[in-house]
Coordinates of C-alpha atoms in Angstrom, one line a residue:
X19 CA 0.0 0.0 0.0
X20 CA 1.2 3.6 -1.4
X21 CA 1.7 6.0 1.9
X22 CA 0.5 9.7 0.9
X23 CA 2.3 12.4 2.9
X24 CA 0.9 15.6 4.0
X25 CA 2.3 17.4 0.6
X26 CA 0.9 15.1 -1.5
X27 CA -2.3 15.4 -0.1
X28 CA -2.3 18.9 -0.6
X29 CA -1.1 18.9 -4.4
X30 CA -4.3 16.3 -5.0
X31 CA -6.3 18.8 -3.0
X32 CA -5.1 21.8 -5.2
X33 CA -5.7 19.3 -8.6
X34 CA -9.3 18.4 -7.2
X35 CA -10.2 22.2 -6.5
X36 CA -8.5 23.8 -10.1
X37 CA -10.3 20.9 -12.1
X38 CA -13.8 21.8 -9.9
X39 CA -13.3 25.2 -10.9
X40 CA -12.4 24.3 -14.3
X41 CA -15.8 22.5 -14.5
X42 CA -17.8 25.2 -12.7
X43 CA -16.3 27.7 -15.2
X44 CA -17.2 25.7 -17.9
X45 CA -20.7 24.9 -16.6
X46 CA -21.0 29.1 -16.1
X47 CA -20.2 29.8 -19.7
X48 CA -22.6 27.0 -20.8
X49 CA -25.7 29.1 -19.3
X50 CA -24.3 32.0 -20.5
X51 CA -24.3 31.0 -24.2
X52 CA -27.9 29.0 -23.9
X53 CA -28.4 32.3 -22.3
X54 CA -27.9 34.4 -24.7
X55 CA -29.2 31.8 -27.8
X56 CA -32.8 32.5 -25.9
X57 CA -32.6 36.3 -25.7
X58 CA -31.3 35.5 -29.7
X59 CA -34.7 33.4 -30.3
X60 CA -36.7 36.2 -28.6
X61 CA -35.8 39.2 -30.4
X62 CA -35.9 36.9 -33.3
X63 CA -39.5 36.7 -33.0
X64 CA -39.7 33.2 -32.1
X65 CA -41.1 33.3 -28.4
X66 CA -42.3 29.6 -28.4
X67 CA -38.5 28.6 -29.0
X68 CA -37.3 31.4 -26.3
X69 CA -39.6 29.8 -23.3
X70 CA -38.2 26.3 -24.1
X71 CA -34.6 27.3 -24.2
X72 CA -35.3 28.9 -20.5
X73 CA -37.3 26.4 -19.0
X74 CA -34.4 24.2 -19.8
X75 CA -32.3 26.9 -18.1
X76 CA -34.9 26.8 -15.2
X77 CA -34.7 23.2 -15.1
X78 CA -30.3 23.1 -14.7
X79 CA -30.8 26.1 -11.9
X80 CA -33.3 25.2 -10.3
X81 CA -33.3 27.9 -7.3
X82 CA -32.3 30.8 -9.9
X83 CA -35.6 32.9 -10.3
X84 CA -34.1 34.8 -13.3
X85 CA -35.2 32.3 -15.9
X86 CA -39.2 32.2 -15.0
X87 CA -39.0 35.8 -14.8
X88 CA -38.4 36.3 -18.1
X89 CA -40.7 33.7 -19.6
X90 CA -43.6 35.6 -17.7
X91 CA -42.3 38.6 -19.9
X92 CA -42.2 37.0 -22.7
X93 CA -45.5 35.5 -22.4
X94 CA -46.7 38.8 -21.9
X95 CA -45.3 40.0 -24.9
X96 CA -47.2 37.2 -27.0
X97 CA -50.9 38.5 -24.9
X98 CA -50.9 35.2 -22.7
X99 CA -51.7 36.8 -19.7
X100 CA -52.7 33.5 -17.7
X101 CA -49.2 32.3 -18.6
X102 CA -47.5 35.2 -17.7
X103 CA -49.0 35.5 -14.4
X104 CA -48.4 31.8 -13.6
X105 CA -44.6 32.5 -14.5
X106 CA -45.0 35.6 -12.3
X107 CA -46.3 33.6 -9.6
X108 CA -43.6 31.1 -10.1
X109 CA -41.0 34.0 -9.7
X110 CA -42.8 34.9 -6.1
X111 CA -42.5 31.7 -5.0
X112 CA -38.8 31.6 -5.1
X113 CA -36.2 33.8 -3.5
X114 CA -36.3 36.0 -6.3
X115 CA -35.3 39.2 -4.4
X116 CA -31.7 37.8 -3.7
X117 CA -31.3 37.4 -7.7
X118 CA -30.6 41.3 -8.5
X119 CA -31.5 40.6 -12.2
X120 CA -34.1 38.6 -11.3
X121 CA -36.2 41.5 -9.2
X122 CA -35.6 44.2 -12.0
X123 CA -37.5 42.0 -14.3
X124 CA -39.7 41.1 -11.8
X125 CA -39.8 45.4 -11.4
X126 CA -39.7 45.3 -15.2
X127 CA -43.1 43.5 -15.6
X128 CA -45.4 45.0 -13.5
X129 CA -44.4 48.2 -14.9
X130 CA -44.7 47.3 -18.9
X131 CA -47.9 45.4 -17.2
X132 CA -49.5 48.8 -16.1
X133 CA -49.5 47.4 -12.3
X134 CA -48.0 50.6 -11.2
X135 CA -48.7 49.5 -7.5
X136 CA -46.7 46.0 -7.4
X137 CA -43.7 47.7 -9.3
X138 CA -43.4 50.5 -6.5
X139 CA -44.2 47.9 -3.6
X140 CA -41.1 45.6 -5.2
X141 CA -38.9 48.5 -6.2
X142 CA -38.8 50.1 -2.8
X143 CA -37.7 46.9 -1.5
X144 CA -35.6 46.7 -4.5
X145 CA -33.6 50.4 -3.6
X146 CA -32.7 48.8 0.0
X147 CA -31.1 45.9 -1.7
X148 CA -29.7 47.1 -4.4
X149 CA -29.4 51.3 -4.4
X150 CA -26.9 50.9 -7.2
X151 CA -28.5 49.1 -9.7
X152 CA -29.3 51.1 -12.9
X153 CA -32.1 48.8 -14.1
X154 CA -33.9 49.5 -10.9
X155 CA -33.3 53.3 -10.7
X156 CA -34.2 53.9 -14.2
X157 CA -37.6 51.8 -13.4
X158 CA -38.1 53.9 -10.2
X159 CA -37.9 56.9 -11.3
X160 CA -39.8 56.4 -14.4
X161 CA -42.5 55.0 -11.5
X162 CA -42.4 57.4 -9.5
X163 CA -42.8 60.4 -11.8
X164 CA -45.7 58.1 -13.4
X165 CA -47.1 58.5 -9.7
X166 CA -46.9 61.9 -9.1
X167 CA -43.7 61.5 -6.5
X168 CA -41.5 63.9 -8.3
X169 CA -39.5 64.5 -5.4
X170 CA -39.1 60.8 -4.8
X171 CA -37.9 60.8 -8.5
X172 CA -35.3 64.1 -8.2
X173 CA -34.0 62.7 -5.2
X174 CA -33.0 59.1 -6.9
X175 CA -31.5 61.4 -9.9
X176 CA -29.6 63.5 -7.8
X177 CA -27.8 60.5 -6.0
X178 CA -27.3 58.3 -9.4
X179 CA -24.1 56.5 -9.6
X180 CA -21.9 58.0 -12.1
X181 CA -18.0 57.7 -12.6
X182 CA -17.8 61.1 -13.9
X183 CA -14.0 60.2 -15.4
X184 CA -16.3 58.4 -17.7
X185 CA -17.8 60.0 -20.4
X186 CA -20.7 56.8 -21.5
X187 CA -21.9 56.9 -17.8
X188 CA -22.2 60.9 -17.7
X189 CA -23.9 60.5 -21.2
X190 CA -26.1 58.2 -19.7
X191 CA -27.1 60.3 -16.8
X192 CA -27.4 63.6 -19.1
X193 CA -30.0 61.4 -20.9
X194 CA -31.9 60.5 -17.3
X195 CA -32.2 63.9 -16.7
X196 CA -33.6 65.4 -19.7
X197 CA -36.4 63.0 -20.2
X198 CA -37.2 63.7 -16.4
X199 CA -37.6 67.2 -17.1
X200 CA -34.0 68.5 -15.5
X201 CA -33.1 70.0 -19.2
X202 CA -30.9 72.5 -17.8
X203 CA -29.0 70.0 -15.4
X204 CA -28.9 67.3 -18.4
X205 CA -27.1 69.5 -21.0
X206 CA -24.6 70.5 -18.5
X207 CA -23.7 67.3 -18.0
X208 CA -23.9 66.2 -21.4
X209 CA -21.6 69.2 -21.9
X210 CA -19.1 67.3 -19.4
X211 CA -19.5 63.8 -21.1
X212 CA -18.4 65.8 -24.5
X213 CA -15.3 67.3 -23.1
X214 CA -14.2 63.7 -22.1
X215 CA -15.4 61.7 -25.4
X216 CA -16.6 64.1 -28.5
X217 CA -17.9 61.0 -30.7
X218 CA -20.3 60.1 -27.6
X219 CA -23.3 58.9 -29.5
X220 CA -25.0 58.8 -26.6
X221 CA -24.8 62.4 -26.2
X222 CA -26.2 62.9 -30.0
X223 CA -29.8 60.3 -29.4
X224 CA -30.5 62.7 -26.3
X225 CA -30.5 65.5 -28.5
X226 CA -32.2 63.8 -31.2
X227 CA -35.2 62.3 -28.2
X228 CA -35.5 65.9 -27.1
X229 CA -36.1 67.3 -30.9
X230 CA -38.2 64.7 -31.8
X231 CA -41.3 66.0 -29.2
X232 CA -39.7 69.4 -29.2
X233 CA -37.9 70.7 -32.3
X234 CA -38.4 74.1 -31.5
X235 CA -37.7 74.3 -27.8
X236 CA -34.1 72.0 -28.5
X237 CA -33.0 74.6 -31.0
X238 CA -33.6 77.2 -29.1
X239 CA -32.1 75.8 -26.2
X240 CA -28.7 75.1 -27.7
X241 CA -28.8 78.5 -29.4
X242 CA -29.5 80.0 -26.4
X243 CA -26.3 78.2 -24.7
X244 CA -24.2 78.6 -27.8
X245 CA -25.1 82.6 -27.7
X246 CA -23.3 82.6 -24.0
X247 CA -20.0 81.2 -24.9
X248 CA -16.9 82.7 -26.8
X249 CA -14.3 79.8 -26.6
X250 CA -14.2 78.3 -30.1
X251 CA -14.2 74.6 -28.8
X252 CA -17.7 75.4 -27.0
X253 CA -19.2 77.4 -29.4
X254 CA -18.0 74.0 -32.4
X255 CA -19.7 71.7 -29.8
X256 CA -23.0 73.6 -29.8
X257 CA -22.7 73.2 -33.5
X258 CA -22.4 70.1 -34.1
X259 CA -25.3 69.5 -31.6
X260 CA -27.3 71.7 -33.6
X261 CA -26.6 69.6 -36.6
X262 CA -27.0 66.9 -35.5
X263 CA -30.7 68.5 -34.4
X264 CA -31.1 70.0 -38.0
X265 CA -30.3 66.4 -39.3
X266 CA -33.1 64.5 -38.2
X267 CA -35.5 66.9 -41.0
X268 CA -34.7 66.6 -44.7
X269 CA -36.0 70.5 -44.6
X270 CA -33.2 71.4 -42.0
X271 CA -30.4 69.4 -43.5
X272 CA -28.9 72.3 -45.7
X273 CA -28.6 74.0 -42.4
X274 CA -27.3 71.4 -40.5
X275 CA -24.4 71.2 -43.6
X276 CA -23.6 75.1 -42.8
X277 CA -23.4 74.4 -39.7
X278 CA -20.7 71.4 -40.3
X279 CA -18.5 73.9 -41.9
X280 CA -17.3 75.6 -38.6
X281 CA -13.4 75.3 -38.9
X282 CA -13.2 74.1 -35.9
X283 CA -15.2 70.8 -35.7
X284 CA -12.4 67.5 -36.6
X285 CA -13.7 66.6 -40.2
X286 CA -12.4 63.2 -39.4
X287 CA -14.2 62.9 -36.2
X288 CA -16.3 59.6 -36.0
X289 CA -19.5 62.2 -34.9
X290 CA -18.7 64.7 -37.5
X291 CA -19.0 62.0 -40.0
X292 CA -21.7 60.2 -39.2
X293 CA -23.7 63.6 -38.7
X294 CA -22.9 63.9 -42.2
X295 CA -23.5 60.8 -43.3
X296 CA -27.3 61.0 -42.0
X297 CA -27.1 64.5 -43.7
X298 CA -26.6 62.8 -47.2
X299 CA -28.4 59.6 -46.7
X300 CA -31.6 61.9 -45.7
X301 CA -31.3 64.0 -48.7
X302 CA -31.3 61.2 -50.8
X303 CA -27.8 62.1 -51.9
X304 CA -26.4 58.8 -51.6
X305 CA -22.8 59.3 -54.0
X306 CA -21.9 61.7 -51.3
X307 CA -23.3 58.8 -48.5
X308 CA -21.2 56.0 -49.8
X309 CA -18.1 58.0 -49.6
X310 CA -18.2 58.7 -45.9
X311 CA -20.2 55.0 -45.2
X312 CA -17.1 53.8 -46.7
X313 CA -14.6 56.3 -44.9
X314 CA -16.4 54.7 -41.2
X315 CA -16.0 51.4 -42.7
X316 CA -12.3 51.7 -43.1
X317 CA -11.5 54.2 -40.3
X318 CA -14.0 52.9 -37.3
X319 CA -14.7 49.3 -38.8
X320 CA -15.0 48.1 -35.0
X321 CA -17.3 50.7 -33.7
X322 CA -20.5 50.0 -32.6
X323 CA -21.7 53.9 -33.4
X324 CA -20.2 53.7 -37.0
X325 CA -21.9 50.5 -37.8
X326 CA -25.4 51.9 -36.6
X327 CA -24.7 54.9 -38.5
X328 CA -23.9 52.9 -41.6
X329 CA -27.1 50.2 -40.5
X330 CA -29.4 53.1 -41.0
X331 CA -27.7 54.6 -44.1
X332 CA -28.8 51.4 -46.0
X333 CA -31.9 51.0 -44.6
X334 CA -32.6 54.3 -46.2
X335 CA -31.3 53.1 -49.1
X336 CA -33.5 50.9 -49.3
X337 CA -31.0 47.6 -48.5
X338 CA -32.8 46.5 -45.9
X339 CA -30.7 43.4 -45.6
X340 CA -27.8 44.8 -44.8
X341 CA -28.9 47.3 -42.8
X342 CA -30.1 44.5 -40.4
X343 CA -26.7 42.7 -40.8
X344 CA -25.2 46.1 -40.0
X345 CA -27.5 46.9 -37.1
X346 CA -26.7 43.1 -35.8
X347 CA -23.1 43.8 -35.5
X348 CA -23.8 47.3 -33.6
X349 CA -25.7 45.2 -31.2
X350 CA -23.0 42.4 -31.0
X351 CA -20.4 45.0 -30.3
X352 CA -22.0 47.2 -27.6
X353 CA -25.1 44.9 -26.9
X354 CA -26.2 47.5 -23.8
X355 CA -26.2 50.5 -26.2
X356 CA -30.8 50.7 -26.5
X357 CA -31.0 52.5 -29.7
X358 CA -30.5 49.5 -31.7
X359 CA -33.6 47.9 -30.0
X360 CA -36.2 50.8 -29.8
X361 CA -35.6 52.4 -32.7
X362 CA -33.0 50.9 -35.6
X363 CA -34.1 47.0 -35.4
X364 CA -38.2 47.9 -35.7
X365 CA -37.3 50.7 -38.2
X366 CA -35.6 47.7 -40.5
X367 CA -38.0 45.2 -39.8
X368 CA -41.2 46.9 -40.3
X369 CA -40.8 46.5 -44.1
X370 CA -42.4 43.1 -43.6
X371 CA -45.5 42.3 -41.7
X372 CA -44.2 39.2 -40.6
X373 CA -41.5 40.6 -38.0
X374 CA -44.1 41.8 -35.6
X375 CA -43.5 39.7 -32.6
X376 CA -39.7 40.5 -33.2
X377 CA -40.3 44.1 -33.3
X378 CA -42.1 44.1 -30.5
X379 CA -39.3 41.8 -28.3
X380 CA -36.9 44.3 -29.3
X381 CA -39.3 47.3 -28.1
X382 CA -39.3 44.9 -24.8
X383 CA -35.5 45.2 -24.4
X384 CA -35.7 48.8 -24.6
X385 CA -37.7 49.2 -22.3
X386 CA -36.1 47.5 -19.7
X387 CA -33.2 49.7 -20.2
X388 CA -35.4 52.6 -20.4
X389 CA -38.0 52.6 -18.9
X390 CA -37.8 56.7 -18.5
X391 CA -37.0 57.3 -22.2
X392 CA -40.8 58.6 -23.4
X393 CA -39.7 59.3 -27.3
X394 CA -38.8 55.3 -27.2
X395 CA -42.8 54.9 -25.7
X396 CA -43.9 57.0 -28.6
X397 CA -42.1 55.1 -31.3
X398 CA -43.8 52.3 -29.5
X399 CA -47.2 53.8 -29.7
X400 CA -46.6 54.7 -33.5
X401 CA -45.8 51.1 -34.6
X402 CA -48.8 49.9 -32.6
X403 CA -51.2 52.9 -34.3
X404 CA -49.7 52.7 -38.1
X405 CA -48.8 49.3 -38.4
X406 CA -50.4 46.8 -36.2
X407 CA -53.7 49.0 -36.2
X408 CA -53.6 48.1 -32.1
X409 CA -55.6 51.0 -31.3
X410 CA -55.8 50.2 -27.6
X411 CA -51.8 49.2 -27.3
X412 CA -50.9 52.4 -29.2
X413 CA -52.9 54.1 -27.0
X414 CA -51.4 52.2 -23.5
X415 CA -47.7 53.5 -24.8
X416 CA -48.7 56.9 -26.0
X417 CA -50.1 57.1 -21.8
X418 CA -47.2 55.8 -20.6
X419 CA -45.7 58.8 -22.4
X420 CA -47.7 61.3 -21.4
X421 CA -47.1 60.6 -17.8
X422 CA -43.8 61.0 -18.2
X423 CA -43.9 63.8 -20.0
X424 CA -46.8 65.7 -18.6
X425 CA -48.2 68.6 -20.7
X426 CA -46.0 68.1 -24.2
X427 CA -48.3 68.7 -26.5
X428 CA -47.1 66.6 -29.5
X429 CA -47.4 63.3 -27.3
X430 CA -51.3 64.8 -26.5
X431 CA -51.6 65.4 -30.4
X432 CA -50.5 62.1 -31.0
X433 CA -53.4 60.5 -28.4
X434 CA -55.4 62.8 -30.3
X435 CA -55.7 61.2 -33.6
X436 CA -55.9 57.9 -32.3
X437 CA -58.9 58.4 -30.6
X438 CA -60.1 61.5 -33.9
X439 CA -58.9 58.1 -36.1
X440 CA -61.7 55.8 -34.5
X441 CA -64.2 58.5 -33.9
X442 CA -63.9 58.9 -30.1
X443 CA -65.1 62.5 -28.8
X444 CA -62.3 62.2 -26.4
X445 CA -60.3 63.8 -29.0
X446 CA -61.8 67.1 -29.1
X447 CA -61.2 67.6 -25.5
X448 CA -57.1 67.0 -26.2
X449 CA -57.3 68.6 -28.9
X450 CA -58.1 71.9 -27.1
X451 CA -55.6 70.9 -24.3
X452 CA -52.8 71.0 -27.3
X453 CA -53.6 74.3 -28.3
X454 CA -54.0 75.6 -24.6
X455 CA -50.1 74.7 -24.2
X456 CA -48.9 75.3 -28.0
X457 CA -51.3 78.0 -28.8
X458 CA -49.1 79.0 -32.0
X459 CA -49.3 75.2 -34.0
X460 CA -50.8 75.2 -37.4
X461 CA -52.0 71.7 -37.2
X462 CA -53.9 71.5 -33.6
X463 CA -56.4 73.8 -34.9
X464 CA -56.4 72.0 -37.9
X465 CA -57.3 69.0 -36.9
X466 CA -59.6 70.2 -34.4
X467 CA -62.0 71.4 -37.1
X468 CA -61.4 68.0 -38.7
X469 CA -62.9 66.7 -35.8
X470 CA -65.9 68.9 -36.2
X471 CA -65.9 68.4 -40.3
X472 CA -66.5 64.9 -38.9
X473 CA -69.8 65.6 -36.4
X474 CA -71.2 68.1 -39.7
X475 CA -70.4 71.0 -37.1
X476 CA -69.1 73.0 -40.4
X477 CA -69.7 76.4 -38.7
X478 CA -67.0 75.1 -36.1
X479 CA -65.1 73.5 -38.8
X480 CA -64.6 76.7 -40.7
X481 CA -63.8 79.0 -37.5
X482 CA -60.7 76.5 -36.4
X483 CA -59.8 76.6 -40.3
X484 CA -59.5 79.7 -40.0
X485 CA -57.6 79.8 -36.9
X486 CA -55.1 77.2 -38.8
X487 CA -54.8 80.0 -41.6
X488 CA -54.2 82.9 -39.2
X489 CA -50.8 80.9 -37.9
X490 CA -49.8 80.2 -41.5
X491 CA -50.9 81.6 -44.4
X492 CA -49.0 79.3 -46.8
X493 CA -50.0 75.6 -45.1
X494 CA -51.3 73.8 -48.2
X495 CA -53.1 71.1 -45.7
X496 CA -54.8 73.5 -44.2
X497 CA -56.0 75.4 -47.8
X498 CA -56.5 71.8 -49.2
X499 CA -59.1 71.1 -45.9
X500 CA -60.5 74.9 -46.8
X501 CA -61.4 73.7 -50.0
X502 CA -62.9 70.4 -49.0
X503 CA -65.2 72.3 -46.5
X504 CA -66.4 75.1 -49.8
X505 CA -67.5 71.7 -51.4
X506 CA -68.9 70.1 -48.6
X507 CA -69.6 72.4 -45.9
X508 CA -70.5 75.6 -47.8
X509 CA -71.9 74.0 -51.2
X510 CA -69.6 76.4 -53.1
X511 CA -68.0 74.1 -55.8
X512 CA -66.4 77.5 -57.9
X513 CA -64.7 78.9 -55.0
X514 CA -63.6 75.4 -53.9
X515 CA -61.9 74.7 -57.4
X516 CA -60.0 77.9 -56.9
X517 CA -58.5 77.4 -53.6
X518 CA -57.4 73.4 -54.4
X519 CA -56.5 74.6 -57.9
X520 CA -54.3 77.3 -56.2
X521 CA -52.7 74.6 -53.7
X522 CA -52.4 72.0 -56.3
X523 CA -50.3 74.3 -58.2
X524 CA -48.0 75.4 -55.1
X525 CA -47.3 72.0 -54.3
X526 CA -46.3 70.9 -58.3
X527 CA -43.5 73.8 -57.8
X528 CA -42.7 73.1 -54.2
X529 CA -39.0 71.2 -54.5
X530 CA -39.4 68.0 -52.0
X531 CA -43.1 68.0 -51.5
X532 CA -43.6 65.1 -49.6
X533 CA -45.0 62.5 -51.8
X534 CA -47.9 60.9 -49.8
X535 CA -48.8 64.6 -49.4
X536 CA -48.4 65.3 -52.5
X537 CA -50.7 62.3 -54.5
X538 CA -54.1 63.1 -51.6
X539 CA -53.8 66.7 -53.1
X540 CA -53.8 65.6 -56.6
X541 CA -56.5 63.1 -56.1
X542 CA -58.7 65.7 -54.6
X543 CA -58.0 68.3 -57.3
X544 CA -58.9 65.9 -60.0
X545 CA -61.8 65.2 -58.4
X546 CA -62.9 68.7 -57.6
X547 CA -61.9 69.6 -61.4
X548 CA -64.5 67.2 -62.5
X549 CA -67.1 67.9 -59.9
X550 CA -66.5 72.0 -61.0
X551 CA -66.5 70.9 -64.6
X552 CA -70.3 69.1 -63.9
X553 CA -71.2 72.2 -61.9
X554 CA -71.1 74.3 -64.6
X555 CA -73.0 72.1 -67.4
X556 CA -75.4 70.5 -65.3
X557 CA -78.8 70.9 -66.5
X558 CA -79.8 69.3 -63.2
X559 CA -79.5 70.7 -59.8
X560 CA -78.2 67.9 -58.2
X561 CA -74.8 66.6 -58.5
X562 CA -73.0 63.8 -57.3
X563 CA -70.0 64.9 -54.2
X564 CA -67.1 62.7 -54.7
X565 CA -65.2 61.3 -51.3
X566 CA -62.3 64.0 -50.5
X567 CA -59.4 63.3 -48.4
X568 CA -58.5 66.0 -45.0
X569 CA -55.1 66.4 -43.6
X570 CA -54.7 66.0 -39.7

């Protein structure tokens, strides 16, 4: 028999625990790659798939909550509510709140569920645990604003973890603080996330969020900033904001291109050429796109900002194929970063009907990141409104939206036609509440008397018309809607023909008339050209009205 001393007891010892750890290790980065193959299947669409990869999951961890937790979500998604609160209840059963990842979705849920009272009751517990967590933050302050506890909210903002040596986590934080109504605060620290990374693409979406419910109001702001300073690096970082601002609008993209000009901004910047890049790919212009899509490929090949730049410049191309194959490699290189799920991956998969459910799991992962970000609600509601037809679901996120931004009027417009869309009075009563706050906007009154055109009110109809024409004079939706109501609401066919023969005309020699715009206005001048042509040789009284189109 073979004596063992002490040493060698301890080498075996030392073998036994490395090849344990070896195996554990091993084990670990199994889950993680089945994992992530189920978050793969999910945002893929295929939900059925997802749940089986993660009851599998379930089924090897047996005491980890995480994986039930997010088969309730995704049985939510898919409108299986039974299912989803039997995963739900599956999750309570367990020790979920000592899984950090576990509770947020748990958090996560109830919010995206509407169950505003479970999500506060588990997230206060939540901020005890875990008062660093970002998921949980962003979900509580998001909840708390949703509940009227702004203070609650400002005071979780105020104490946010941020390195502030890093320029992502100060970008992040700007972001927080805009869309919870600290503008001021948020540009500052934007302004301090710029000095430490200028190609910050994070910096650039807040900007873009905050135009895109308040174009006005974000230009002026920056202008207003801009106005105060005289050092030359400031005042070439308040103009690249602004055009990256002026970018988003194919009107405002020859002013966005001035704007590049400033001597000072790094033409071979990774921001200044992506700014451009959107510039051209906007405009159509896309000789002058390929150059700089092929300058990011060469120069910033392993960025994740590059490739979502160059994801959207062939999606508006019209290469919707490898836009997704760009947009996919964005995500695989910075899988955290949320514009690739709530608005690049819908935007390039909503040119086929068939990607709904993986539109909507990749609106899901947004969310969860997000849950603060109201623009990313909106794009929500919009997809649900225009695509899906989901009138109540479009309406739920354009809610959801308003709470968090209380008393923007585009998100109220937006409720608006919704419920003007499927003949709800409700509209008429937001529809005044828009104008109360933006009492200058061509298109509240506008579609206010659309709403009355609608009930046969045409004395109403007429007197918000004319309230539409009073803020602009040269709106051709508005003078196209004038004429419908002549025809229809006044019985004068002549003076009818004149004012949509007038607008028709204006909008043949209007360079970039939008198109869908465009072909409504034609229809109903050839229409009206007949009906005027019948008017004046009818040997009867009566005439036939044909159907005419109103702009909102």
């Amino acid at each position: 028999m073979i004596k063992i001393g002490k040493k060698q007891w301890m080498i075996l010892g030392a073998i036994l625990v490395f090849i344990l750890l070896v195996i554990s290790i091993g084990r670990s980065r199994l889950v993680k790659k089945e994992s992530k193959n189920a978050q793969n299947l999910f945002l893929q669409g295929k939900y059925q798939e997802a749940i089986d990869k993660y009851e599998g999951l379930a089924k090897k961890k047996k005491k980890d909550p995480l994986y039930y937790s997010k088969i309730s979500r995704i049985y939510y998604m898919k409108g299986e509510e039974k299912k989803y609160k039997e995963y739900m209840d599956k999750v309570k059963a367990m020790n979920y709140t000592k899984n950090e990842e576990a509770l947020s979705y748990v958090i996560a849920n109830y919010y995206i569920e509407g169950n505003y009272k479970e999500a506060l009751k588990e997230g206060e517990q939540a901020l005890k645990l875990y008062p660093k967590n970002k998921i949980i933050l962003n979900h509580m302050i998001a909840l708390y604003r949703i509940n009227g506890e702004e203070n609650k909210a400002m005071e979780l903002i105020k104490n946010y973890p941020v390195s502030k040596k890093s320029s992502e986590e100060l970008a992040e934080y700007g972001k927080v603080s805009i869309a919870s109504g600290k503008v001021d605060e948020g540009l500052s620290i934007l302004k301090e996330a710029y000095k430490k990374d200028k190609d910050n693409i994070i910096i650039y979406d807040t900007l873009s969020q905050m135009a895109a419910t308040d174009f006005i109001g974000t230009v002026n702001k920056i202008n207003s900033l801009k106005k105060g300073t005289v050092d030359k690096e400031e005042r070439s970082m308040y103009n690249l904001w602004l055009a990256k601002v002026y970018s988003l609008n194919i009107d405002n993209c020859e002013e966005a291109l001035k704007l590049l000009r400033d001597e000072n901004i790094n033409k071979e910047s990774l921001s200044y050429n992506i700014i451009k890049l959107s510039i051209y790919s906007n405009v159509g212009d896309f000789y002058n796109a390929q150059k700089l899509e092929e300058k990011l490929k060469e120069k910033y090949k392993d960025s994740y900002a590059a490739n979502h730049a160059i994801a959207w410049y062939y999606f508006k191309k019209g290469e919707k194929d490898k836009a997704k194959e760009y947009a996919l490699k964005s995500i695989e290189e910075n899988p955290l970063y949320t514009d690739n799920y709530g608005y690049l991956m819908p935007e390039i998969l909503s040119t086929d009907k068939k990607n709904g459910d993986s539109i909507i799991a990749y609106y899901s992962e947004a969310f969860y990141r997000e849950p603060f970000n109201y623009n990313m609600m909106m794009n929500t509601g919009n997809y649900f409104h225009n695509t899906e037809g989901n009138i109540n679901k479009a309406i739920k996120y354009y809610e959801i939206a308003d709470k968090l931004h209380k008393n923007n009027s585009e998100i109220k417009y937006s409720i608006a036609t919704v419920y003007l869309d499927n003949n709800n009075p409700k509209s008429e009563e937001i529809l005044k509440q828009c104008i109360k706050l933006n009492p200058t906007e061509t298109k509240y009154y506008r579609t206010l008397s659309v709403f009355y055109f609608y009930k046969g009110k045409y004395k109403e109809a007429k007197e918000f018309l004319d309230k539409a024409y009073a803020e602009d004079k040269e709106d051709l939706l508005t003078l196209n809607n004038t004429s419908v109501y002549y025809i229809i609401g006044a019985s004068d066919v002549e003076k009818g023909f004149s004012t949509m023969n007038s607008v028709y005309e204006k909008a043949k020699k209007t360079k970039g008339y939008p198109v869908s715009s465009f072909d409504i206005i034609e229809s109903n001048f050839q229409k009206i050209k007949q009906l005027n042509e019948q008017y004046k040789s009818a040997s009867s009284a009566t005439i036939q009205i044909p159907e005419l189109s109103l702009f909102y």
